[in-house]
Coordinates of C-alpha atoms and ligand atoms in Angstrom, one line a residue:
X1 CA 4.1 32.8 7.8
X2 CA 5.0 31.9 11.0
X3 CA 8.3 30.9 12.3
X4 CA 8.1 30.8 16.4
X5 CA 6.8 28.3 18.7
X6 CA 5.3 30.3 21.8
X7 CA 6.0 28.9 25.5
X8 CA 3.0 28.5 27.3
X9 CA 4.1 27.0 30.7
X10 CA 1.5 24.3 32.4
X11 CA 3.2 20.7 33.0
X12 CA 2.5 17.9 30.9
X13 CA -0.4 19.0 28.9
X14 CA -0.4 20.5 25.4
X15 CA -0.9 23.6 26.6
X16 CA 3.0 24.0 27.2
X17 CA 3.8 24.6 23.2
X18 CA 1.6 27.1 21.5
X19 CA 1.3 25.7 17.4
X20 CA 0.9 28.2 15.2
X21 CA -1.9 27.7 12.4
X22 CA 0.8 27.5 9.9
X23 CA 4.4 27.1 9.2
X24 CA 7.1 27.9 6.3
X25 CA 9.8 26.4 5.0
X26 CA 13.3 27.1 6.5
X27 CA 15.0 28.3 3.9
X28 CA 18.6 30.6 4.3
X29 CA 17.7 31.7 7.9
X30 CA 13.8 32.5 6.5
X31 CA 10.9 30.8 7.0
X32 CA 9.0 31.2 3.2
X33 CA 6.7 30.0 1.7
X34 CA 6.8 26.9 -0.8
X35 CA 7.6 28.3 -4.7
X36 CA 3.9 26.6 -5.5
X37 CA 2.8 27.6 -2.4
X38 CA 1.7 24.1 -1.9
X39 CA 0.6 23.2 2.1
X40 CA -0.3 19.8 3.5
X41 CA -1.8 19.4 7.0
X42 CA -0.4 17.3 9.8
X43 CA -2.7 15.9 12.5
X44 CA -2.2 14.5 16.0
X45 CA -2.4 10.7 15.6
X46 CA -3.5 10.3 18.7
X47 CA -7.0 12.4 18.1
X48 CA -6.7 13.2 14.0
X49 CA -7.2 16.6 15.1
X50 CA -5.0 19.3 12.3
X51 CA -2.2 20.7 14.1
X52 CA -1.0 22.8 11.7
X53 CA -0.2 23.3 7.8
X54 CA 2.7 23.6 7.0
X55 CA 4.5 24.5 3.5
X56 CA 5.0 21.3 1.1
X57 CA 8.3 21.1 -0.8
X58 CA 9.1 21.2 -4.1
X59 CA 11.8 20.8 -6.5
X60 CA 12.4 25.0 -7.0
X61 CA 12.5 24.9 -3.3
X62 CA 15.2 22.2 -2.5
X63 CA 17.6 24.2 -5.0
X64 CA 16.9 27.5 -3.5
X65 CA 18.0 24.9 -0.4
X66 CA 20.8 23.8 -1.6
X67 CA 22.3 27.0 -3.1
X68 CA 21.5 28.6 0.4
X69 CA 23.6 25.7 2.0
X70 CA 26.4 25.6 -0.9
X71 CA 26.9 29.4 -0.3
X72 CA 26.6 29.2 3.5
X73 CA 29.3 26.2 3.2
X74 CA 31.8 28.4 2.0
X75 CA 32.3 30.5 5.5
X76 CA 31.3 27.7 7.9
X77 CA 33.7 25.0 6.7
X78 CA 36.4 27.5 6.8
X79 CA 35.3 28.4 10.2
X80 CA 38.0 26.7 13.1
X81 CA 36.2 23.4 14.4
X82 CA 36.5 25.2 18.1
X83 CA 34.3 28.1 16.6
X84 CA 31.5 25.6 14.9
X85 CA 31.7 23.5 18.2
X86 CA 30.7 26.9 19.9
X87 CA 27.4 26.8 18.0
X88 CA 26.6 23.2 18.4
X89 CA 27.3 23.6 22.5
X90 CA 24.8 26.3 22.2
X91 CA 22.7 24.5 20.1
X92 CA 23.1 21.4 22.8
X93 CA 21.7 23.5 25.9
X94 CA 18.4 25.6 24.0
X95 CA 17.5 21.9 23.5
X96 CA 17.6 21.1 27.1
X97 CA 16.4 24.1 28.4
X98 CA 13.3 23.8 25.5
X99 CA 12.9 20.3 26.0
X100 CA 9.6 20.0 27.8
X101 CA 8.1 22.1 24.8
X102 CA 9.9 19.9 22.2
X103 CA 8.9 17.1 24.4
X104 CA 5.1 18.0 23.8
X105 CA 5.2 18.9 20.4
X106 CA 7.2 15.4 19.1
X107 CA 4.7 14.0 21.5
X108 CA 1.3 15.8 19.6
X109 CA 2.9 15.0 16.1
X110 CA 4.1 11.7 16.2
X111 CA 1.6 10.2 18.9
X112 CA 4.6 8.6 21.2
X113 CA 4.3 8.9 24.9
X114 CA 5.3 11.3 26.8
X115 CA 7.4 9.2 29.0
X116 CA 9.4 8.6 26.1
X117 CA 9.9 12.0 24.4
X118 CA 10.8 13.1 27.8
X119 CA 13.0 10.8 29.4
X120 CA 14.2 9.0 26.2
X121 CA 13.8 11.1 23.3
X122 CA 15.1 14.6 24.1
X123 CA 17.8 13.6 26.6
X124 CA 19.5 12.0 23.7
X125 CA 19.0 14.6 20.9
X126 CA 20.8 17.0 23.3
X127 CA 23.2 14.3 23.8
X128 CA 24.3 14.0 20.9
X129 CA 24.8 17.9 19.9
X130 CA 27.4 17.8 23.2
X131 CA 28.9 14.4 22.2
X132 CA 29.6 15.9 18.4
X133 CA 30.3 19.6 19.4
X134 CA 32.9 17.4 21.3
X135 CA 34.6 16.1 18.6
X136 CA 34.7 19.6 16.2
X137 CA 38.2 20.9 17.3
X138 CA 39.7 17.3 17.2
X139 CA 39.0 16.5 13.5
X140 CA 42.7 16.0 13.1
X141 CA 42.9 13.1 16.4
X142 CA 40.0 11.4 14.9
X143 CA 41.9 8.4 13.1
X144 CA 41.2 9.9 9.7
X145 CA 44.5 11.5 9.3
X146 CA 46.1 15.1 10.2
X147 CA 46.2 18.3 7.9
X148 CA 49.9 19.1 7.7
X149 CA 51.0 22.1 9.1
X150 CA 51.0 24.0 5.8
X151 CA 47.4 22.7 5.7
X152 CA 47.7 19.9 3.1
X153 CA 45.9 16.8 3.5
X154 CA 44.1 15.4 6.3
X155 CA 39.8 14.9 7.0
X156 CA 37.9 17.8 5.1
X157 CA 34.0 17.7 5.2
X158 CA 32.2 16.8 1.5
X159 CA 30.2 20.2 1.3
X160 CA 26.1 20.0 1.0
X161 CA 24.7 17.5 3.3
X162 CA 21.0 16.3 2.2
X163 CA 19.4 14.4 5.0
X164 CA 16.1 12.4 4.8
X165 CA 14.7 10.9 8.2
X166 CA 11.8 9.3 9.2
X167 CA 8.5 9.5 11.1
X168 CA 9.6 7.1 14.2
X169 CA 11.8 9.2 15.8
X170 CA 11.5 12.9 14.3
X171 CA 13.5 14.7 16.4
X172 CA 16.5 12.1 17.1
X173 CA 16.9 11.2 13.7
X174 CA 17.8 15.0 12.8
X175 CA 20.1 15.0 15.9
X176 CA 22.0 11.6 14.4
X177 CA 22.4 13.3 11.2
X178 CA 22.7 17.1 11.7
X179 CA 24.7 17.0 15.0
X180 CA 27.6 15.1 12.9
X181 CA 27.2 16.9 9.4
X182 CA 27.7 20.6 11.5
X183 CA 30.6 19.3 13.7
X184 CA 32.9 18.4 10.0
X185 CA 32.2 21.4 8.6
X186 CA 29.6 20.6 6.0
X187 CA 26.0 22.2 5.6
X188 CA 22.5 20.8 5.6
X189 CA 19.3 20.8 3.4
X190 CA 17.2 18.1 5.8
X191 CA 13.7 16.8 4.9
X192 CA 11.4 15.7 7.8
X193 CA 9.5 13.1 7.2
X194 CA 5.6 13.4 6.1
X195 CA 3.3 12.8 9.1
X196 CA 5.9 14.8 11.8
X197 CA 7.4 17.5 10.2
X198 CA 6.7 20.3 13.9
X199 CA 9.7 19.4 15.8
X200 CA 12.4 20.0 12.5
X201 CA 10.3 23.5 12.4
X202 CA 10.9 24.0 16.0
X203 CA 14.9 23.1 15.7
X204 CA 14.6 25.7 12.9
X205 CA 13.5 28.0 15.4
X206 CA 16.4 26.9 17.6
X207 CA 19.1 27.3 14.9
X208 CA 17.9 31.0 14.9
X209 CA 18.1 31.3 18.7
X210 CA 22.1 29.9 18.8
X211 CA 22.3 32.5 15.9
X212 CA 23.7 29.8 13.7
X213 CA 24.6 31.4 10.1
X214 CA 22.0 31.7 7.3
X215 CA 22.5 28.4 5.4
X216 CA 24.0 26.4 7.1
X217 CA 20.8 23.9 8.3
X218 CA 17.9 23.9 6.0
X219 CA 15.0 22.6 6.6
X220 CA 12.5 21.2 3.8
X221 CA 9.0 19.5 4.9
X222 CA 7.7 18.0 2.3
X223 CA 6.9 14.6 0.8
X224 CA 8.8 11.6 -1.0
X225 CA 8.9 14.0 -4.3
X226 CA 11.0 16.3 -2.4
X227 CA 13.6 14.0 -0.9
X228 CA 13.9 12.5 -4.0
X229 CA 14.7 15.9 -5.8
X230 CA 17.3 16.6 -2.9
X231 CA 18.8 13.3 -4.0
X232 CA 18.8 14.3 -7.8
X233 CA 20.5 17.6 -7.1
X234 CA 23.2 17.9 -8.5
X235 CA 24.9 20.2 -5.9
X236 CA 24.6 17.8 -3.2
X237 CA 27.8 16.1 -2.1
X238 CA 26.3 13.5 0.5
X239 CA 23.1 11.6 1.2
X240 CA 21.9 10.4 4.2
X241 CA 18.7 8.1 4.6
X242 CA 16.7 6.9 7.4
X243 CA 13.7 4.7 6.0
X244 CA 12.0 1.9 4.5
X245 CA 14.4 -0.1 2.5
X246 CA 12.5 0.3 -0.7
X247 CA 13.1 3.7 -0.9
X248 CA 16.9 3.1 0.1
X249 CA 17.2 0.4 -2.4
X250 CA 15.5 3.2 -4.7
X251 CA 18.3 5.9 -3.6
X252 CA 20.8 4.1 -3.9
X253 CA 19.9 3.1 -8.0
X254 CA 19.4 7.0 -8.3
X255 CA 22.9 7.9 -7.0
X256 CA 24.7 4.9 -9.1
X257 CA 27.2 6.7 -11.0
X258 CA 27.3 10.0 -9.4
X259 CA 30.1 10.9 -7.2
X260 CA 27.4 11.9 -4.3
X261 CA 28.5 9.7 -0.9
X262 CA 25.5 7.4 0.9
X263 CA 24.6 6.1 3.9
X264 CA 21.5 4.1 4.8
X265 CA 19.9 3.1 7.8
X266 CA 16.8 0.8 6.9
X267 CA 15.1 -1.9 8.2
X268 CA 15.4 -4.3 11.0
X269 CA 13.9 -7.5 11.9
X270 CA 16.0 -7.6 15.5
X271 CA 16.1 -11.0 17.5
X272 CA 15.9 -11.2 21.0
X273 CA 17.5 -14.2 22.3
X274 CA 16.5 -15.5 25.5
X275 CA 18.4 -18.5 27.3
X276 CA 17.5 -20.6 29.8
X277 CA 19.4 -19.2 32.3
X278 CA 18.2 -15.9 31.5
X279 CA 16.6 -14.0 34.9
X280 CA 13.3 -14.5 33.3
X281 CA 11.6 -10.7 35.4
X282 CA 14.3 -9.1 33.4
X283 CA 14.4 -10.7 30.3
X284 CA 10.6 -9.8 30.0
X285 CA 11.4 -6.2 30.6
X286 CA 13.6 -6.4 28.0
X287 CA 11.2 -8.4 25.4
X288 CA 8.8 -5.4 26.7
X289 CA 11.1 -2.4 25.9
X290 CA 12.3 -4.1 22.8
X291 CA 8.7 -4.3 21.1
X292 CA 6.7 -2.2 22.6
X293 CA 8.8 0.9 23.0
X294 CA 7.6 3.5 20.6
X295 CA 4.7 1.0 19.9
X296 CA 7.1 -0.9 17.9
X297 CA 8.1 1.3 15.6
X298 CA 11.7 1.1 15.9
X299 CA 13.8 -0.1 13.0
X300 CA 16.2 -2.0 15.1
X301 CA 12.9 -3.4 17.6
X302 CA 13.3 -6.6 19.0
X303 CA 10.0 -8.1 17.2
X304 CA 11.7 -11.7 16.9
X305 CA 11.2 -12.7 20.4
X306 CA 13.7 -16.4 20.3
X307 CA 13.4 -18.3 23.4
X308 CA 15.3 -21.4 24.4
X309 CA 12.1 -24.8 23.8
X310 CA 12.5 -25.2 28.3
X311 CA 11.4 -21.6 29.4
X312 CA 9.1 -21.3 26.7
X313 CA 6.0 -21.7 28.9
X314 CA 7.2 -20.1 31.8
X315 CA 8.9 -17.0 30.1
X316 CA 5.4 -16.6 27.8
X317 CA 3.0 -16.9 31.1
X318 CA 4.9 -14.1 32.4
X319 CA 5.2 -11.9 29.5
X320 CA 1.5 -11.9 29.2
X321 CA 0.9 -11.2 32.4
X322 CA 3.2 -8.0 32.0
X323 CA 1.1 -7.0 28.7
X324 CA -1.6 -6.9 30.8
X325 CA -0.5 -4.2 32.5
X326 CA 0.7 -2.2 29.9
X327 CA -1.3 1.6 29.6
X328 CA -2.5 2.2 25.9
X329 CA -4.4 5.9 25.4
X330 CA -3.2 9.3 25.6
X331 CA 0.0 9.9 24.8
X332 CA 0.3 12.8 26.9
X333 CA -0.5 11.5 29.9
X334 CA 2.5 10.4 31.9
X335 CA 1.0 7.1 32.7
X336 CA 1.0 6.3 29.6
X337 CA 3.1 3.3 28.4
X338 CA 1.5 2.6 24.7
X339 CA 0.9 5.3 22.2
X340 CA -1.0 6.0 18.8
X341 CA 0.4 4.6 15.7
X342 CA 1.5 7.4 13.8
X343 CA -0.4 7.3 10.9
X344 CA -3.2 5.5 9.0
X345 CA -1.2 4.3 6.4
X346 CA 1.2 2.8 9.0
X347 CA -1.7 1.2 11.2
X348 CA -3.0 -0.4 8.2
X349 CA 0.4 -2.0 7.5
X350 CA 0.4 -3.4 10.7
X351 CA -2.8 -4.4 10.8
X352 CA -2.3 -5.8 7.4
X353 CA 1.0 -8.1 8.0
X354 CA -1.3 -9.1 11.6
X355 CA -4.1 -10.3 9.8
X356 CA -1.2 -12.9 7.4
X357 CA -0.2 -13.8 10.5
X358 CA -2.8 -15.6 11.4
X359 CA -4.0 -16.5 8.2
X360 CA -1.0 -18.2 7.5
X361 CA -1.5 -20.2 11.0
X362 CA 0.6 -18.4 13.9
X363 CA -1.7 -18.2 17.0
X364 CA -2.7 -14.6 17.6
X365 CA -3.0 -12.8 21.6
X366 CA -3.9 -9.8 23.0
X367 CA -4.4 -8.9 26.4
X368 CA -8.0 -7.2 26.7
X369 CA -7.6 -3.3 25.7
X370 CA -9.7 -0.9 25.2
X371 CA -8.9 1.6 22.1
X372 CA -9.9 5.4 21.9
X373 CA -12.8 5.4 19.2
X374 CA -10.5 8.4 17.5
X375 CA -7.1 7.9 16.4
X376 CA -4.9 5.2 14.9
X377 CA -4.3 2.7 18.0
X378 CA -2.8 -0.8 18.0
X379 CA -2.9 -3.3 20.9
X380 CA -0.1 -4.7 22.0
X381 CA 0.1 -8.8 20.1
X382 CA 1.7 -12.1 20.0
X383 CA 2.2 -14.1 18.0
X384 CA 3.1 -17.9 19.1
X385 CA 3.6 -20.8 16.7
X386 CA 5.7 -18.9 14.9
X387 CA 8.2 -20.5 12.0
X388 CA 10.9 -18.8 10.1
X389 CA 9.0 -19.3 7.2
X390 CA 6.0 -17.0 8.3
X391 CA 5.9 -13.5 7.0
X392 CA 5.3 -12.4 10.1
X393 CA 8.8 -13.7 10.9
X394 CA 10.5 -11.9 8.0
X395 CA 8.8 -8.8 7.3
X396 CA 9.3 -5.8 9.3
X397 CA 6.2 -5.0 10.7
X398 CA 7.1 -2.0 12.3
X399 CA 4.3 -1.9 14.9
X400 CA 3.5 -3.4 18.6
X401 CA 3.6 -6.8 17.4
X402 CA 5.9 -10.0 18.7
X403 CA 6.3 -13.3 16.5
X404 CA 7.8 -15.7 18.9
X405 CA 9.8 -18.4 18.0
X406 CA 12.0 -21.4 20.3
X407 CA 15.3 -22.7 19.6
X408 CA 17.1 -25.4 21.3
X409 CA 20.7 -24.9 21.2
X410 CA 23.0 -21.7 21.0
X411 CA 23.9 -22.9 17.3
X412 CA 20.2 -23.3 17.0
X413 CA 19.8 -19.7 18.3
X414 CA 22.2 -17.9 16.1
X415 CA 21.2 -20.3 13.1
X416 CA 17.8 -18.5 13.3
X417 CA 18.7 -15.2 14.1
X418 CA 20.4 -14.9 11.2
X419 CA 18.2 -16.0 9.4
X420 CA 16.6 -12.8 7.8
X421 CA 17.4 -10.4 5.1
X422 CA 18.2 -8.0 7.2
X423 CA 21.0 -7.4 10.3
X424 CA 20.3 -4.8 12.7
X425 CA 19.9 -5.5 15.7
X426 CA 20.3 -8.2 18.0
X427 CA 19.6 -9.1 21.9
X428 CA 20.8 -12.3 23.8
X429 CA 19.8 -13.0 27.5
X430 CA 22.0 -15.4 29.9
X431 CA 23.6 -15.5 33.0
X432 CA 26.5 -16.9 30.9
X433 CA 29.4 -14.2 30.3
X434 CA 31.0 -16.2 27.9
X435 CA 27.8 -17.0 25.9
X436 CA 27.0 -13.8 25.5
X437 CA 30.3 -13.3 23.8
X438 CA 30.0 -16.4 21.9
X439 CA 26.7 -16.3 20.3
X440 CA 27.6 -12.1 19.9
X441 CA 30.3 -12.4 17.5
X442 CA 28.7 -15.1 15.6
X443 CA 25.4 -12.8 14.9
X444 CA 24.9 -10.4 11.9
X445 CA 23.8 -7.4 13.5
X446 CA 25.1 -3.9 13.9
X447 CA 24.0 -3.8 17.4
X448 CA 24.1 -6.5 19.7
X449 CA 22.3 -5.8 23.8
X450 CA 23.3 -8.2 26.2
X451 CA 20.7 -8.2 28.7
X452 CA 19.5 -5.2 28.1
X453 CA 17.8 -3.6 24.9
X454 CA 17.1 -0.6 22.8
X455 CA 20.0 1.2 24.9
X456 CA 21.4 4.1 22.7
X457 CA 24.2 6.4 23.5
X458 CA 26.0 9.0 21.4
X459 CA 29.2 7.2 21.7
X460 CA 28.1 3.9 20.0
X461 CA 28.1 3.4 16.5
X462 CA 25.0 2.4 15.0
X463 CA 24.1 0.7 11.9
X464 CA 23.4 -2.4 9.6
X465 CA 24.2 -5.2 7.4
X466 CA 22.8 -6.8 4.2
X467 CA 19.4 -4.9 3.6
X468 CA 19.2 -3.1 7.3
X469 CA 21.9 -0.7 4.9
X470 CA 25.5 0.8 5.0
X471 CA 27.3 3.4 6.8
X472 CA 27.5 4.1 10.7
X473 CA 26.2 6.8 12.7
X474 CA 27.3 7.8 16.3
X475 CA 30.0 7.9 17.7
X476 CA 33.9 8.1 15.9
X477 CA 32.6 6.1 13.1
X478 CA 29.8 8.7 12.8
X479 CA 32.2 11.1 11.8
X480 CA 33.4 9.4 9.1
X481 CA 29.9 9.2 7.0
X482 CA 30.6 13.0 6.0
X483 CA 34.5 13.4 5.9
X484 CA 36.2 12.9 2.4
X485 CA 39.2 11.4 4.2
X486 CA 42.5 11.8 2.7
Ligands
NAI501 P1 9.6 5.9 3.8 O1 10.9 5.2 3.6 O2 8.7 6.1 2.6 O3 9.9 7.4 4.4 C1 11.0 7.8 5.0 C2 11.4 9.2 4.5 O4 11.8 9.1 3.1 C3 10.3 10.2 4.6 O5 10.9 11.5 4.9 C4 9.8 10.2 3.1 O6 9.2 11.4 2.8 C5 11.1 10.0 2.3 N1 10.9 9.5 1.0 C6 9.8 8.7 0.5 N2 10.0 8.4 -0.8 C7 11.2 8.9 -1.1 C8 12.0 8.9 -2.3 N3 11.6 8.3 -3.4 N4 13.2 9.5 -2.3 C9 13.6 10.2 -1.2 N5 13.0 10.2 -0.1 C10 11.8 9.6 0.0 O7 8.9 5.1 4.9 P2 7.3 5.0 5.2 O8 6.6 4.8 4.0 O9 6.9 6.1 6.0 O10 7.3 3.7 6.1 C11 7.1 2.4 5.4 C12 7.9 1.3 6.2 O11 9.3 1.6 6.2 C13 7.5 1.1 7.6 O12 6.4 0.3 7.8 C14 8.7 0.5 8.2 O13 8.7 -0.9 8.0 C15 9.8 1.2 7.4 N6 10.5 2.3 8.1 C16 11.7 2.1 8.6 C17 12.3 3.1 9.3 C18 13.6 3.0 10.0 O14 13.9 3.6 11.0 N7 14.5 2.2 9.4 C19 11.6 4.4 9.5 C20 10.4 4.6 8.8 C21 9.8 3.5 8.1

């Protein structure tokens, strides 16, 4: 079974990471096999073309997991937060000094441009193993109390970490969770997500590199059967989701009564608000990044474009002549500003929820695009004629697709951004300072952007109301999701 990815230097082209025909589990510092010895395949969305197999979990397999991270908990919670911050500092610069390999591999597996895994992506996964190897030696000065100096009291970490993360961003979302988890002192069993489970292998690999202790991170590709065992187990002390709100709604019922701590991050339907004042060249950059980046898929996506009834014409006109301009194809071509959905399932969701769009009488436009006759591709699309009570407008579509909507007043504006079942994120556009703090603190979202969007720093806390979930990541509040605070 193999457990290395090979450098292979030559810029920007696969060629740079060398996949091995198959991978293991990361079990204890080992890569094994799965108990069943059970594989699945993962392919390149971008081509179809198998990657590599790679072992599928099962239930014997997340409690070998999970005893390998209860026993490795033991030493590495006891370990000084200056010592475990050592690790995570290490851990911080193998990331940036592998990060054109990782960049290429998240690239290949999850079909998201290069542009993005590069300069987005990987500059914030390393990021945020600084920002929380950081904060590892000043537990104590973190707001959550101070251990006495007989040792009494004071933040301790909950113990076995199980972390389940999604297909969107592969390798960020196991920075947000493990980065945090490792700095308080507890361990990890983390499941990658289906259809991109390479770069956790690869972090795997890293883990051994920084010569992190057996045990401590885990990693478990699988499918939902497995995350939902690592939920069940009764050894785990903490659960942290990234996903579709079904299944967090679902988690949540299975962890009713248990004394295992939760945090969700689920779905988004963002609004972008755009005044009349609003510099209308940036406000479309904005509209752009907040759609389009990662073709959409982004739980916190701006895909409710709301636009004050004067510039409507004006700000549309130029946003479509922007579109056009937009680069959809390879992913691993630099150029490249629109990538492959990331799998068929998900393409046929979006494709789906497009289709009720116009059925239900919102008027559909695309600029002309050619797709790749292999692959799961997506144009970028509008949707005009939008009304709150379209599905289009409610449902999270989680692709490259805009339902726009106008709005009159600023009451108007927040009336309607608030008008979903979920409260994620949230971007307003004005010249007006005081607006933007006006309409801000009157919106329902974790995460408000004021003229700018999708902007993400280790610093900032990051999370949701109603069904967008519970809990915050990033930043001191970050912390906080896996201290038992006394
Ligand atoms: P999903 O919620 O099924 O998958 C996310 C992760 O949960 C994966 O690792 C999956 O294996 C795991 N999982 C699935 N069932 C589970 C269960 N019963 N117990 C524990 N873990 C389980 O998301 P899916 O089906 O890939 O995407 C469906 C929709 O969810 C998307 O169209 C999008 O709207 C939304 N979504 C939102 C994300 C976000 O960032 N908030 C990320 C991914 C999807």
């Amino acid at each position: 079974m193999a457990s290395a990815f090979e450098y292979a230097p030559a810029p920007e082209s696969r060629a740079v990471v060398d996949i091995a025909p198959s991978y293991g589990l990361f079990i204890d510092g080992e890569f094994t096999d799965a108990a069943d010895g059970k594989v699945f395949k993962t392919v390149s969305p971008s081509t179809e073309e198998v990657l590599s197999e790679v072992a599928q979990a099962g239930a014997a397999d997340v409690d070998r997991a999970v005893q390998a991270a209860r026993k490795a908990f033991e030493k590495w919670s006891a370990l000084p937060g200056s010592e475990r911050a050592k690790y995570l500092f290490r851990i911080a610069r193998i990331i940036q000094e592998r990060s054109r390999e990782l960049a290429v591999l998240e690239t290949l597996d999850n079909g998201k441009p290069i542009k993005e895994t590069r300069d987005a992506d990987l500059p914030l996964v390393a990021a945020h193993f600084f920002y929380y190897a950081g904060w590892a030696d000043k537990l104590d000065h973190a707001g959550f109390g101070r251990r006495t100096a007989e040792g009494h009291g004071g933040p301790r970490p909950l113990g076995v970490a199980g972390q389940i993360i999604p297909w969107n961003f592969p390798l960020l979302m196991l920075a947000w969770k493990i980065a945090p988890a490792l700095a308080t002192g507890n361990t990890v069993v983390l499941k990658p997500a289906e259809t991109t489970p390479l770069s956790a292998l690869f972090f795997a690999d890293i883990c051994r590199q920084a010569g992190l202790p057996k045990g401590v991170v885990n990693i478990l590709t699988g499918y939902g059967d497995a995350g939902a065992a690592l939920v069940e187990h009764p050894d785990v002390n903490k659960i942290a989701f990234t996903g579709s709100t079904a299944v967090g709604k679902a988690i949540a019922r299975q962890v009713a009564g248990t004394d295992k701590k939760v945090t969700l991050e689920l779905g988004g339907k963002g609004a972008n608000i755009v005044f009349d004042d609003a510099p209308i060249d940036q406000a479309v950059e904005g509209i752009v990044t907040g759609i389009f980046f990662n073709q959409g898929q982004v739980c916190c996506a701006g895909s409710r474009l709301l636009v004050q009834e004067s510039i409507q014409d004006e700000l549309l006109d130029s946003l479509k002549r922007r579109l056009s301009t937009l680069r959809l194809g390879d992913p691993l071509d630099k150029n490249t500003d629109i990538g492959a959905i990331n799998s068929a399932e998900q393409l046929a969701r979006i494709t789906a929820l497009a289709e009720t769009g116009e059925a239900e009488g919102a008027e559909r436009w695309s600029a002309p695009c050619e797709l790749p006759s292999s692959g799961y591709w997506f144009a970028p699309t509008l949707f005009t004629n939008v009304t709150q009570a379209h599905t289009i407008a409610r449902d999270e579509i989680f692709g490259p697709v805009l339902s726009v909507l106008s709005f009159r007043t600023p009451d108007e504006a927040v009336a309607k951004a608030n008008n979903s079942q979920y409260g994620l994120s949230a971007g307003i556009w004005t010249e007006k300072g005081s607006r933007i703090l006006a309409v801000a603190n009157k919106l329902r979202a974790g995460v408000v952007w004021a003229n700018t969007f999708n902007k993400f720093d280790p610093t900032s806390p990051f999370g949701g109301y109603k069904e967008s979930g519970f809990g915050r990541e990033g930043g001191r509040h970050g912390l906080e999701a896996y201290l038992d605070v006394r």
